[in-house]
Amino acid sequence: MPTFLSIREAALATGLTAHTLRYYEQIGLIDPVPRRSGQRVYGEPEMAWIEFVLRLRGTGMSMRDIQVYAELRRAGETPENVRLKGDLLARHAAHMRGELQRLTETIARLDEKIALYRSFYGQSVPESPEEPPVVAIPLSPSNRRRHA
């Protein structure tokens, strides 16, 4: 028996607000959601699509590119649409690989700095610290007023 979620339940399951779900439907990121007694009901296909949209957003894909992808998805699986969707995802994956490379290089530089600073105190650099220490930086009197 299929499971259906109300908009409130779908919002809780996705971490979005009901308003955002309605907005995503309005701008075409998600297909019009079926209704029962006038209320939106989200089934497995709708939830799977929303999860995919959130993954794309989480990787930094623009709303416009996600809209284009959604439009192509709605238009059907023609050879041209399949090619266009593949091209769009390939461009985004290439962008993500570049970002990953930059992040990897930045982490390497940070690790070098951490090792340098810890070498001053004879500390070794842990492979994966559980939680970084919190360093309190005293505020000047003028900054205290702004942050109070």
Coordinates of N, CA and C in Angstrom, one line a residue:
M1 N 0.9 -1.2 0.0 CA 0.0 0.0 0.0 C 0.9 1.2 0.0
P2 N 0.7 2.1 -1.0 CA 1.6 3.3 -1.0 C 1.4 4.3 0.1
T3 N 2.4 4.9 0.5 CA 2.4 5.9 1.6 C 2.3 7.3 1.0
F4 N 1.4 8.1 1.5 CA 1.2 9.5 1.0 C 1.4 10.4 2.2
L5 N 2.1 11.5 2.0 CA 2.4 12.5 3.0 C 1.6 13.8 2.7
S6 N 1.1 14.4 3.8 CA 0.6 15.7 3.7 C 1.7 16.7 3.4
I7 N 1.4 17.9 3.1 CA 2.4 18.9 2.8 C 3.2 19.2 4.1
R8 N 2.6 19.1 5.2 CA 3.3 19.3 6.5 C 4.3 18.2 6.7
E9 N 3.8 17.0 6.5 CA 4.7 15.8 6.7 C 5.8 15.8 5.6
A10 N 5.5 16.2 4.4 CA 6.6 16.3 3.4 C 7.6 17.4 3.7
A11 N 7.1 18.5 4.3 CA 8.0 19.5 4.7 C 8.9 19.0 5.8
L12 N 8.4 18.3 6.8 CA 9.2 17.8 7.9 C 10.2 16.8 7.3
A13 N 9.8 15.9 6.4 CA 10.7 14.9 5.9 C 11.8 15.5 5.0
T14 N 11.6 16.6 4.4 CA 12.6 17.2 3.5 C 13.4 18.3 4.2
G15 N 12.9 18.8 5.3 CA 13.6 20.0 5.9 C 13.2 21.3 5.3
L16 N 12.3 21.3 4.3 CA 11.8 22.5 3.7 C 10.5 23.0 4.5
T17 N 10.1 24.1 4.2 CA 8.8 24.6 4.7 C 7.7 24.3 3.7
A18 N 6.5 24.3 4.2 CA 5.3 24.1 3.3 C 5.3 25.2 2.3
H19 N 5.6 26.4 2.7 CA 5.7 27.5 1.7 C 6.7 27.2 0.6
T20 N 7.8 26.7 1.0 CA 8.9 26.4 0.0 C 8.4 25.3 -1.0
L21 N 7.8 24.3 -0.5 CA 7.2 23.2 -1.4 C 6.2 23.8 -2.3
R22 N 5.3 24.7 -1.9 CA 4.4 25.3 -2.8 C 5.1 26.2 -3.8
Y23 N 6.1 26.9 -3.4 CA 6.9 27.8 -4.2 C 7.6 27.0 -5.3
Y24 N 8.2 25.9 -4.9 CA 8.9 25.0 -5.9 C 7.9 24.5 -6.9
E25 N 6.7 24.2 -6.5 CA 5.7 23.7 -7.4 C 5.3 24.9 -8.4
Q26 N 5.1 26.1 -7.8 CA 4.7 27.3 -8.6 C 5.8 27.6 -9.7
I27 N 7.1 27.5 -9.4 CA 8.1 27.9 -10.3 C 8.5 26.7 -11.2
G28 N 7.9 25.5 -11.0 CA 8.2 24.4 -11.9 C 9.3 23.5 -11.5
L29 N 9.9 23.7 -10.3 CA 10.9 22.8 -9.8 C 10.4 21.4 -9.6
I30 N 9.2 21.4 -9.1 CA 8.5 20.1 -8.9 C 7.2 20.1 -9.6
D31 N 6.8 19.0 -10.1 CA 5.5 18.9 -10.8 C 4.3 19.2 -9.9
P32 N 3.2 19.6 -10.5 CA 2.0 19.8 -9.7 C 1.7 18.5 -8.9
V33 N 1.5 18.7 -7.6 CA 1.4 17.6 -6.7 C -0.1 17.1 -6.7
P34 N -0.4 15.8 -6.8 CA -1.8 15.4 -6.7 C -2.5 15.8 -5.5
R35 N -3.8 16.0 -5.5 CA -4.5 16.4 -4.4 C -5.6 15.4 -4.0
R36 N -5.9 15.4 -2.8 CA -7.0 14.6 -2.2 C -7.8 15.6 -1.4
S37 N -9.1 15.7 -1.7 CA -10.0 16.7 -1.0 C -9.3 18.1 -0.9
G38 N -8.7 18.5 -2.0 CA -8.1 19.8 -2.1 C -6.7 19.9 -1.5
Q39 N -6.3 18.9 -0.8 CA -5.0 19.0 -0.1 C -3.9 18.2 -0.9
R40 N -2.7 18.8 -1.0 CA -1.6 18.1 -1.6 C -1.2 16.8 -0.9
V41 N -1.0 15.8 -1.7 CA -0.5 14.5 -1.1 C 0.8 14.1 -1.9
Y42 N 1.8 13.9 -1.2 CA 3.1 13.6 -1.7 C 3.4 12.1 -1.6
G43 N 3.5 11.4 -2.7 CA 3.8 10.0 -2.8 C 5.3 9.8 -2.9
E44 N 5.7 8.5 -3.1 CA 7.1 8.2 -3.3 C 7.8 8.9 -4.5
P45 N 7.1 8.9 -5.6 CA 7.7 9.6 -6.8 C 8.0 11.1 -6.5
E46 N 7.0 11.7 -5.9 CA 7.2 13.2 -5.6 C 8.4 13.4 -4.6
M47 N 8.4 12.5 -3.6 CA 9.4 12.7 -2.6 C 10.8 12.4 -3.1
A48 N 10.9 11.4 -4.0 CA 12.2 11.0 -4.6 C 12.7 12.2 -5.5
W49 N 11.8 12.8 -6.2 CA 12.1 14.0 -7.1 C 12.6 15.1 -6.2
I50 N 11.8 15.4 -5.1 CA 12.2 16.5 -4.2 C 13.6 16.3 -3.6
E51 N 13.9 15.0 -3.3 CA 15.2 14.7 -2.7 C 16.3 15.0 -3.8
F52 N 16.0 14.6 -5.0 CA 17.0 14.9 -6.1 C 17.2 16.4 -6.3
V53 N 16.1 17.2 -6.3 CA 16.2 18.6 -6.4 C 17.1 19.2 -5.3
L54 N 16.8 18.7 -4.0 CA 17.6 19.1 -2.9 C 19.1 18.8 -3.0
R55 N 19.4 17.6 -3.6 CA 20.8 17.2 -3.8 C 21.4 18.2 -4.8
L56 N 20.7 18.5 -5.9 CA 21.2 19.5 -6.9 C 21.5 20.8 -6.2
R57 N 20.5 21.3 -5.4 CA 20.7 22.6 -4.7 C 21.9 22.5 -3.8
G58 N 22.0 21.4 -3.1 CA 23.1 21.2 -2.1 C 24.5 21.2 -2.8
T59 N 24.5 20.9 -4.1 CA 25.8 21.0 -4.8 C 26.0 22.3 -5.4
G60 N 25.1 23.2 -5.2 CA 25.3 24.6 -5.7 C 24.7 24.8 -7.1
M61 N 24.0 23.9 -7.7 CA 23.3 24.1 -9.0 C 22.3 25.2 -8.8
S62 N 22.3 26.1 -9.8 CA 21.4 27.2 -9.8 C 20.0 26.8 -9.9
M63 N 19.1 27.6 -9.4 CA 17.6 27.3 -9.5 C 17.3 27.2 -10.9
R64 N 17.8 28.1 -11.7 CA 17.5 28.2 -13.2 C 17.9 26.9 -13.9
D65 N 19.1 26.3 -13.6 CA 19.5 25.1 -14.2 C 18.6 23.9 -13.7
I66 N 18.2 23.9 -12.5 CA 17.3 22.9 -12.0 C 15.9 23.0 -12.7
Q67 N 15.5 24.2 -12.9 CA 14.2 24.4 -13.6 C 14.3 23.9 -15.0
V68 N 15.4 24.2 -15.7 CA 15.7 23.7 -17.1 C 15.6 22.1 -17.0
Y69 N 16.3 21.5 -16.1 CA 16.3 20.1 -16.0 C 14.9 19.5 -15.8
A70 N 14.2 20.2 -14.9 CA 12.8 19.8 -14.6 C 11.9 19.9 -15.8
E71 N 12.1 21.0 -16.6 CA 11.3 21.2 -17.8 C 11.6 20.0 -18.8
L72 N 12.9 19.7 -18.9 CA 13.3 18.6 -19.9 C 12.7 17.3 -19.4
R73 N 12.7 17.1 -18.1 CA 12.2 15.8 -17.5 C 10.7 15.7 -17.8
R74 N 9.9 16.8 -17.7 CA 8.5 16.8 -18.0 C 8.2 16.6 -19.5
A75 N 9.1 17.1 -20.3 CA 8.9 17.1 -21.8 C 9.1 15.6 -22.3
G76 N 9.5 14.7 -21.5 CA 9.6 13.3 -22.0 C 11.1 12.9 -22.3
E77 N 11.2 11.6 -22.5 CA 12.5 11.0 -22.7 C 12.9 10.9 -24.2
T78 N 12.8 12.0 -24.9 CA 13.2 12.0 -26.3 C 14.8 12.0 -26.4
P79 N 15.3 11.5 -27.5 CA 16.8 11.5 -27.5 C 17.4 12.8 -27.3
E80 N 16.8 13.9 -27.8 CA 17.3 15.2 -27.6 C 17.3 15.6 -26.1
N81 N 16.2 15.4 -25.5 CA 16.0 15.7 -24.1 C 17.0 14.9 -23.2
V82 N 17.2 13.7 -23.5 CA 18.1 12.9 -22.8 C 19.5 13.4 -22.9
R83 N 19.9 13.8 -24.1 CA 21.2 14.4 -24.4 C 21.4 15.7 -23.6
L84 N 20.3 16.6 -23.7 CA 20.4 17.9 -23.0 C 20.5 17.7 -21.5
K85 N 19.7 16.8 -20.9 CA 19.8 16.5 -19.5 C 21.2 16.0 -19.1
G86 N 21.7 15.1 -19.9 CA 23.1 14.6 -19.7 C 24.1 15.7 -19.7
D87 N 24.0 16.6 -20.8 CA 25.0 17.7 -20.9 C 24.9 18.6 -19.7
L88 N 23.7 18.9 -19.3 CA 23.5 19.9 -18.1 C 24.2 19.3 -16.9
L89 N 23.9 18.0 -16.6 CA 24.5 17.3 -15.4 C 26.0 17.2 -15.6
A90 N 26.5 16.9 -16.8 CA 27.9 16.8 -17.0 C 28.6 18.1 -16.7
R91 N 28.0 19.2 -17.2 CA 28.6 20.6 -16.9 C 28.7 20.8 -15.4
H92 N 27.6 20.5 -14.7 CA 27.6 20.7 -13.3 C 28.6 19.8 -12.6
A93 N 28.7 18.6 -13.0 CA 29.6 17.7 -12.4 C 31.0 18.2 -12.6
A94 N 31.3 18.7 -13.8 CA 32.7 19.3 -14.0 C 32.9 20.5 -13.1
H95 N 31.9 21.3 -12.9 CA 32.0 22.4 -12.0 C 32.3 21.9 -10.6
M96 N 31.6 20.9 -10.2 CA 31.8 20.4 -8.8 C 33.2 19.8 -8.7
R97 N 33.7 19.1 -9.7 CA 35.0 18.6 -9.6 C 36.0 19.7 -9.4
G98 N 35.8 20.8 -10.1 CA 36.7 21.9 -9.9 C 36.7 22.5 -8.5
E99 N 35.4 22.6 -8.0 CA 35.3 23.0 -6.6 C 35.9 22.0 -5.6
L100 N 35.8 20.7 -5.9 CA 36.4 19.7 -5.0 C 37.9 19.9 -5.0
Q101 N 38.4 20.1 -6.2 CA 39.9 20.3 -6.3 C 40.4 21.5 -5.5
R102 N 39.6 22.6 -5.6 CA 40.0 23.8 -4.9 C 39.9 23.6 -3.4
L103 N 38.8 22.9 -3.0 CA 38.6 22.6 -1.5 C 39.8 21.6 -1.0
T104 N 40.1 20.7 -1.8 CA 41.2 19.7 -1.5 C 42.5 20.5 -1.3
E105 N 42.8 21.4 -2.2 CA 44.0 22.2 -2.1 C 44.0 23.1 -0.9
T106 N 42.8 23.7 -0.6 CA 42.7 24.6 0.6 C 42.9 23.8 1.8
I107 N 42.3 22.6 1.9 CA 42.5 21.7 3.1 C 43.9 21.4 3.3
A108 N 44.6 21.1 2.2 CA 46.1 20.8 2.3 C 46.8 22.0 2.8
R109 N 46.5 23.2 2.4 CA 47.2 24.4 2.9 C 46.9 24.6 4.4
L110 N 45.6 24.4 4.7 CA 45.2 24.5 6.2 C 46.0 23.5 7.0
D111 N 46.1 22.2 6.5 CA 46.8 21.2 7.3 C 48.3 21.6 7.5
E112 N 48.9 22.2 6.4 CA 50.3 22.6 6.5 C 50.4 23.7 7.6
K113 N 49.5 24.6 7.6 CA 49.5 25.7 8.7 C 49.3 25.1 10.1
I114 N 48.3 24.2 10.2 CA 48.1 23.6 11.5 C 49.3 22.9 12.0
A115 N 49.9 22.1 11.1 CA 51.2 21.4 11.5 C 52.3 22.4 11.9
L116 N 52.4 23.4 11.2 CA 53.4 24.4 11.5 C 53.1 25.0 12.9
Y117 N 51.9 25.5 13.1 CA 51.6 26.1 14.4 C 51.7 25.1 15.5
R118 N 51.3 23.9 15.3 CA 51.5 22.9 16.4 C 52.9 22.5 16.6
S119 N 53.7 22.6 15.6 CA 55.1 22.2 15.8 C 55.8 23.2 16.7
F120 N 55.3 24.4 16.8 CA 55.9 25.4 17.8 C 55.7 24.9 19.2
Y121 N 54.7 24.1 19.4 CA 54.4 23.7 20.8 C 54.6 22.2 21.0
G122 N 55.2 21.5 20.0 CA 55.5 20.1 20.1 C 54.3 19.2 20.0
Q123 N 53.2 19.7 19.5 CA 52.0 18.9 19.4 C 51.9 18.3 18.0
S124 N 51.4 17.1 17.9 CA 51.2 16.5 16.6 C 49.8 16.8 16.1
V125 N 49.7 16.7 14.8 CA 48.4 17.1 14.2 C 47.6 15.8 14.1
P126 N 46.4 15.8 14.8 CA 45.6 14.6 14.7 C 45.0 14.4 13.3
E127 N 44.8 13.1 12.9 CA 44.3 12.8 11.6 C 42.9 13.5 11.4
S128 N 42.1 13.3 12.3 CA 40.7 13.7 12.2 C 40.2 14.2 13.6
P129 N 40.5 15.4 14.0 CA 40.1 15.9 15.3 C 38.6 15.8 15.5
E130 N 38.2 15.3 16.7 CA 36.7 15.2 16.9 C 36.0 16.5 16.9
E131 N 36.6 17.5 17.5 CA 36.0 18.8 17.5 C 37.1 19.8 17.7
P132 N 37.1 20.8 16.8 CA 38.2 21.8 16.9 C 38.0 22.6 18.2
P133 N 39.1 23.0 18.8 CA 39.0 23.8 20.0 C 38.4 25.2 19.7
V134 N 37.7 25.7 20.7 CA 37.1 27.0 20.6 C 38.1 28.0 21.1
V135 N 38.4 29.0 20.3 CA 39.4 30.0 20.7 C 38.6 31.3 20.9
A136 N 38.7 31.8 22.1 CA 38.1 33.0 22.4 C 39.0 34.2 22.1
I137 N 38.5 35.1 21.3 CA 39.3 36.3 20.9 C 38.7 37.5 21.6
P138 N 39.4 38.1 22.5 CA 38.9 39.2 23.2 C 38.5 40.3 22.3
L139 N 37.3 40.9 22.6 CA 36.9 42.0 21.8 C 37.3 43.3 22.4
S140 N 37.7 44.3 21.5 CA 38.0 45.6 22.0 C 36.8 46.2 22.5
P141 N 36.9 47.3 23.4 CA 35.7 47.9 23.9 C 34.7 48.4 22.9
S142 N 35.2 48.9 21.7 CA 34.3 49.3 20.7 C 33.5 48.2 20.1
N143 N 34.2 47.0 19.9 CA 33.5 45.9 19.3 C 32.6 45.2 20.3
R144 N 32.8 45.3 21.6 CA 31.9 44.7 22.6 C 30.5 45.3 22.4
R145 N 30.5 46.6 22.2 CA 29.2 47.3 22.1 C 28.4 46.8 20.9
R146 N 29.1 46.5 19.8 CA 28.5 46.1 18.6 C 28.0 44.6 18.7
H147 N 28.6 43.8 19.5 CA 28.3 42.4 19.6 C 27.5 42.1 20.8
A148 N 27.1 43.1 21.6 CA 26.4 42.8 22.8 C 24.9 42.6 22.5

